[in-house]
Coordinates of C-alpha atoms in Angstrom, one line a residue:
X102 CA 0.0 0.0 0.0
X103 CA 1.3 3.6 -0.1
X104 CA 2.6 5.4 2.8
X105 CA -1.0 5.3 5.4
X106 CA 0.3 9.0 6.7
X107 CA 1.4 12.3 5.6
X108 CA 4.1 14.2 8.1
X109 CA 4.6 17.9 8.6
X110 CA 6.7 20.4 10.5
X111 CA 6.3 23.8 11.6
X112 CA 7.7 25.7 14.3
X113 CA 9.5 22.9 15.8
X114 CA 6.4 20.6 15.6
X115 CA 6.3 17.5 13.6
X116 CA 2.8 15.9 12.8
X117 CA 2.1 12.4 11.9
X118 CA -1.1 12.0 10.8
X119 CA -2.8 8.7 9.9
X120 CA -4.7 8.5 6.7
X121 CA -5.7 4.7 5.5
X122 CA -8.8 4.1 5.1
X123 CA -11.1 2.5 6.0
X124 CA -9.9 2.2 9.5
X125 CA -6.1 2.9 9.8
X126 CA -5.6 -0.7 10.4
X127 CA -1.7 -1.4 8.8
X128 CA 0.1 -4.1 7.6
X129 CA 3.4 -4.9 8.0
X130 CA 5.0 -2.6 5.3
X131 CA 2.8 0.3 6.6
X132 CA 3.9 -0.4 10.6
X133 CA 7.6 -0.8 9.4
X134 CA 7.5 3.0 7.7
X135 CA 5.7 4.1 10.7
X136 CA 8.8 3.6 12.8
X137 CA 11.1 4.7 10.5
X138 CA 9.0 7.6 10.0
X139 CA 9.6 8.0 13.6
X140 CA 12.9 7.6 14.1
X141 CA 14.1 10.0 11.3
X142 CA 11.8 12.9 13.1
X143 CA 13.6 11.7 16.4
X144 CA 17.1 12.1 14.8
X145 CA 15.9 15.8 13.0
X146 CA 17.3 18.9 14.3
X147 CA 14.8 20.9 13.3
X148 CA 12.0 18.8 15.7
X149 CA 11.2 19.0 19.0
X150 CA 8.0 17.7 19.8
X151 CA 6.1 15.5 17.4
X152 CA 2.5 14.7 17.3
X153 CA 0.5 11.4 16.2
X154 CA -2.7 11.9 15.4
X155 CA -5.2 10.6 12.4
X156 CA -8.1 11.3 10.3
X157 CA -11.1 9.2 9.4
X158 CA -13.2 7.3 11.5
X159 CA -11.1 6.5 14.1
X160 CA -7.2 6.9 15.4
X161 CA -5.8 3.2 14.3
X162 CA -7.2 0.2 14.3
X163 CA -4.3 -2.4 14.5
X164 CA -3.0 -5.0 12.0
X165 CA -4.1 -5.9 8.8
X166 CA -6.2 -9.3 9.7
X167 CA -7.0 -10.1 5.8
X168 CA -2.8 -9.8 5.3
X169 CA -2.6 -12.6 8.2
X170 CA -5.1 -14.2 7.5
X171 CA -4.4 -14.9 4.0
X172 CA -0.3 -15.7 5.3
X173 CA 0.1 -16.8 9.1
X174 CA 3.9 -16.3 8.3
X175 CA 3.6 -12.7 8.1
X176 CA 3.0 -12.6 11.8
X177 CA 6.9 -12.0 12.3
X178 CA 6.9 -9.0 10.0
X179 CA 4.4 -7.8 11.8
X180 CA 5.8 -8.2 15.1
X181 CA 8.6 -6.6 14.5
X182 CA 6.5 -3.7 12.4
X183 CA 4.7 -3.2 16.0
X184 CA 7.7 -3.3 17.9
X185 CA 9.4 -0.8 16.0
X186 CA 6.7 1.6 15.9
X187 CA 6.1 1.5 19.8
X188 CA 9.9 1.8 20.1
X189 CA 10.4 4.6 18.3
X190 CA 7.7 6.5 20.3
X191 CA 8.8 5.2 23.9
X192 CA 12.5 5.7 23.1
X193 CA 12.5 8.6 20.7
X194 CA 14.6 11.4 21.9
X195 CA 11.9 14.1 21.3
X196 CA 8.4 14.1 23.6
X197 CA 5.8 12.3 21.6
X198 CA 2.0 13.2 22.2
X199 CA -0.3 10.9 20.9
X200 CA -3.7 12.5 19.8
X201 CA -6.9 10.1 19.4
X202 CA -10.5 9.7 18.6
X203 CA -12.9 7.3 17.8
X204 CA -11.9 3.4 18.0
X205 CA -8.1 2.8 19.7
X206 CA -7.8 -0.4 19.0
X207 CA -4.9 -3.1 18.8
X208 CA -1.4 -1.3 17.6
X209 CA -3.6 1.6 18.6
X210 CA -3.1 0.7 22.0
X211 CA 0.4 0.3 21.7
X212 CA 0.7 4.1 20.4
X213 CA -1.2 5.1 23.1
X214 CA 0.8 3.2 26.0
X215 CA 4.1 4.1 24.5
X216 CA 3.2 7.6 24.3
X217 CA 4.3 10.5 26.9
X218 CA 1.7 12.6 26.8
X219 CA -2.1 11.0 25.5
X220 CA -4.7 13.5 24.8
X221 CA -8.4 11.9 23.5
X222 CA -11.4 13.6 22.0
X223 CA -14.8 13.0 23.8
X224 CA -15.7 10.1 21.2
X225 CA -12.5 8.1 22.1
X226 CA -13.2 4.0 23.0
X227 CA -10.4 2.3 23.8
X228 CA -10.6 -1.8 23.3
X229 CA -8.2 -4.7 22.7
X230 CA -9.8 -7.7 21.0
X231 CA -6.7 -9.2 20.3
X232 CA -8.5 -12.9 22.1
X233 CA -10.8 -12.4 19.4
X234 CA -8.6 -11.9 16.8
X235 CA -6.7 -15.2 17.5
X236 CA -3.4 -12.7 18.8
X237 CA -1.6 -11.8 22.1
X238 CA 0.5 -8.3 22.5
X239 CA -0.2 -4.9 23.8
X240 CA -0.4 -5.7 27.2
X241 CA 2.5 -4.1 28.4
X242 CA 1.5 -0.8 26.8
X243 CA -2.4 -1.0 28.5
X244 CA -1.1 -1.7 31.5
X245 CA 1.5 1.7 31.2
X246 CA -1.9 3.1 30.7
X247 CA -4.4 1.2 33.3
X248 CA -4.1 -0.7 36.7
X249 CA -3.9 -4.6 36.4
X250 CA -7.0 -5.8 36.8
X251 CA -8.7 -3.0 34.4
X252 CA -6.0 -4.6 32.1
X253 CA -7.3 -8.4 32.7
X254 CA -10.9 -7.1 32.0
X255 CA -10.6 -5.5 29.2
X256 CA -8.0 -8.3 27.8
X257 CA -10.3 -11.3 28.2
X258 CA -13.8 -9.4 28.0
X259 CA -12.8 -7.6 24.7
X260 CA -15.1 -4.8 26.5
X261 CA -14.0 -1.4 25.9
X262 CA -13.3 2.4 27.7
X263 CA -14.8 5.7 26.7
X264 CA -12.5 8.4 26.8
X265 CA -13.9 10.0 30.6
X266 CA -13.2 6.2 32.2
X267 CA -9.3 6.5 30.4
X268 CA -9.3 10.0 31.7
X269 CA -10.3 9.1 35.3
X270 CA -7.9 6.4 35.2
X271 CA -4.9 8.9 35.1
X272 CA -4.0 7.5 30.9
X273 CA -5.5 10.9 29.6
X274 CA -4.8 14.1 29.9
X275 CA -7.2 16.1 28.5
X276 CA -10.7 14.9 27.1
X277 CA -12.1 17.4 24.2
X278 CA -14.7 17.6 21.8
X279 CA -13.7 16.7 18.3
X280 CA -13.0 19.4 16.3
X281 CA -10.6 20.9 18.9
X282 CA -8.4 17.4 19.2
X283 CA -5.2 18.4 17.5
X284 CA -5.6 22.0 18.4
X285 CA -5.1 20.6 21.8
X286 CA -1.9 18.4 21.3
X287 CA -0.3 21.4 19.3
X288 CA -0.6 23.6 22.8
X289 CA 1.1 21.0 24.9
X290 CA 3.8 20.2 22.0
X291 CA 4.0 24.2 22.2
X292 CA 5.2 24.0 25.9
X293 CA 7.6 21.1 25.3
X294 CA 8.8 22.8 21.7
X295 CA 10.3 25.6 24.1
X296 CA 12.2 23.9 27.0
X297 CA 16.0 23.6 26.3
X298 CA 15.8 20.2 23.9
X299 CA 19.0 18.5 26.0
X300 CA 16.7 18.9 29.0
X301 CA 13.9 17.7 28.1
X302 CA 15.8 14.9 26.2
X303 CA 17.5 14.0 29.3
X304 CA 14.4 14.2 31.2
X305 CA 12.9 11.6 29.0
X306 CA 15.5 9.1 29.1
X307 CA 15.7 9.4 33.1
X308 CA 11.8 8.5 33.3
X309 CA 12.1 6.0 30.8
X310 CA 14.9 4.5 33.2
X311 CA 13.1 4.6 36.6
X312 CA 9.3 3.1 35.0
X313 CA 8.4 -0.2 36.6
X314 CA 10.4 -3.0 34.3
X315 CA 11.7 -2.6 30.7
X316 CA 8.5 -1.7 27.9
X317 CA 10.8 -2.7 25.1
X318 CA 11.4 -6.4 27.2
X319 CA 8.2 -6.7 28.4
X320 CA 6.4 -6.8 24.9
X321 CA 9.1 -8.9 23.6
X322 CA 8.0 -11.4 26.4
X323 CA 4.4 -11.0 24.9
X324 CA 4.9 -11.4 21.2
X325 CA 6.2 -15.3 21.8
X326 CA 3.1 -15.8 22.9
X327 CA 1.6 -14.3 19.9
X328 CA 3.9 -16.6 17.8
X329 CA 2.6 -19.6 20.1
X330 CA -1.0 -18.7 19.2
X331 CA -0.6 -18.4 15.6
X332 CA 0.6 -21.9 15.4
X333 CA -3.0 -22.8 17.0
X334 CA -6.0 -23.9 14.9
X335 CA -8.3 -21.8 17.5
X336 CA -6.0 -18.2 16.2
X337 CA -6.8 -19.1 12.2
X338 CA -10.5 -19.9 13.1
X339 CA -10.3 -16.3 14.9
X340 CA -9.2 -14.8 11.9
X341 CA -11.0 -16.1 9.0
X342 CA -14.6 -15.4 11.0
X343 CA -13.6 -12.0 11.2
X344 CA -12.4 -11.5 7.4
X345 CA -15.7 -13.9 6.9
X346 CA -17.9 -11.4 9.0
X347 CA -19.4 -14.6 10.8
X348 CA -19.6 -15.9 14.7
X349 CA -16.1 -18.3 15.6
X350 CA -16.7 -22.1 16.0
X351 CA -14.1 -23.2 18.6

């Protein structure tokens, strides 16, 4: 597919905006230029803040399911596409605020969880199906996010948050209406885009260092487990009734 986002800077302020429809869900090609997107804009002098946001229905919907489900094997690509998207956000030199409405779902999640600063619009649902879907991962990243047991809920219910429940749980910092989403992001990226950028650099590698366990390590752990669950018959049955549009039979 082509790039799924368009990138701009001004002032200081990069802005990666999602743009694949139908849902901003991306295979493995589109999550691999994600991170390298990413990293470049961490590596650019001229940034300082960066912003992900995204137009359409909703933020980001995950994965591709019809790539995987038409090739199990492509699993691994996407993996490491996933990995080195939310890597590139929790690691990237610069402060990343992470912008979303609508449906957060899947990768979506980990955007959000790897993010420093999350800001959500009043329509924002946040959901990870991934037992439905025949998958494991993001757990690490909700659980940056939400206290354990929320976590364990909304794993093995499937059962999402609106954006005020996120908010209450400490994940968000602002809830808005719609139409002033990105307005909002661009005023806290304003405040970061002024500091001294060694500061706030350094400042963002010492939190990184004193969070509870290793992110990076932590989804690493989880991904085997999606790697054990593709090589199930239960994960392919997942996946074809949701390209099929039709109930599992496990």
């Amino acid at each position: 597919m082509s790039q799924p986002f368009s990138t701009r800077i001004d002032s200081g302020i990069a802005e990666v905006i999602f743009n694949h429809p139908p849902v901003n869900a991306f295979n493995s090609a589109g999550w691999l230029a994600i991170a390298a997107e990413l990293n470049a804009l961490g590596e650019n002098p001229d940034v300082r803040a960066i912003i992900i946001a995204a137009e359409g229905r909703g933020f980001c919907a995950g994965v591709d399911i019809k790539e995987l489900a038409a090739n199990s094997a492509m699993i691994t690509k996407v993996n490491k596409g996933n990995y080195d998207t939310f890597k590139a956000i929790h690691r990237n030199p610069k402060p990343v605020i992470v912008a979303v409405h609508g449906f957060v779902l899947g990768g979506g999640i980990g955007i959000s969880g790897a993010a420093d600063v999350l800001v959500a619009s009043e329509c924002a649902t946040f959901a990870v199906p991934e037992v439905d879907r025949g998958a494991m991962g993001g757990g690490a990243h909700l659980q940056r996010m939400f206290p354990v047991q929320k976590v364990r809920y909304m794993y093995f219910t499937g059962e999402p948050i609106d954006a005020q429940e996120a908010y209450r749980l400490g994940a968000v910092e602002k809830v808005v209406p719609r139409d002033q989403l990105l307005d909002t992001a661009r005023d806290i990226a304003r405040k970061m885009a002024a500091k001294s950028p060694r500061m706030v650099q350094l400042a963002k590698e010492a939190l990184n260092g004193i969070e509870d366990g290793n992110l990076e390590d932590k989804y690493r752990w989880e991904q085997g487990f999606t790697q054990e669950a593709y090589a199930d018959p239960d994960s392919q049955e997942a996946k074809d009734a949701f390209v099929e549009k039709r109930d599992a039979k496990f």
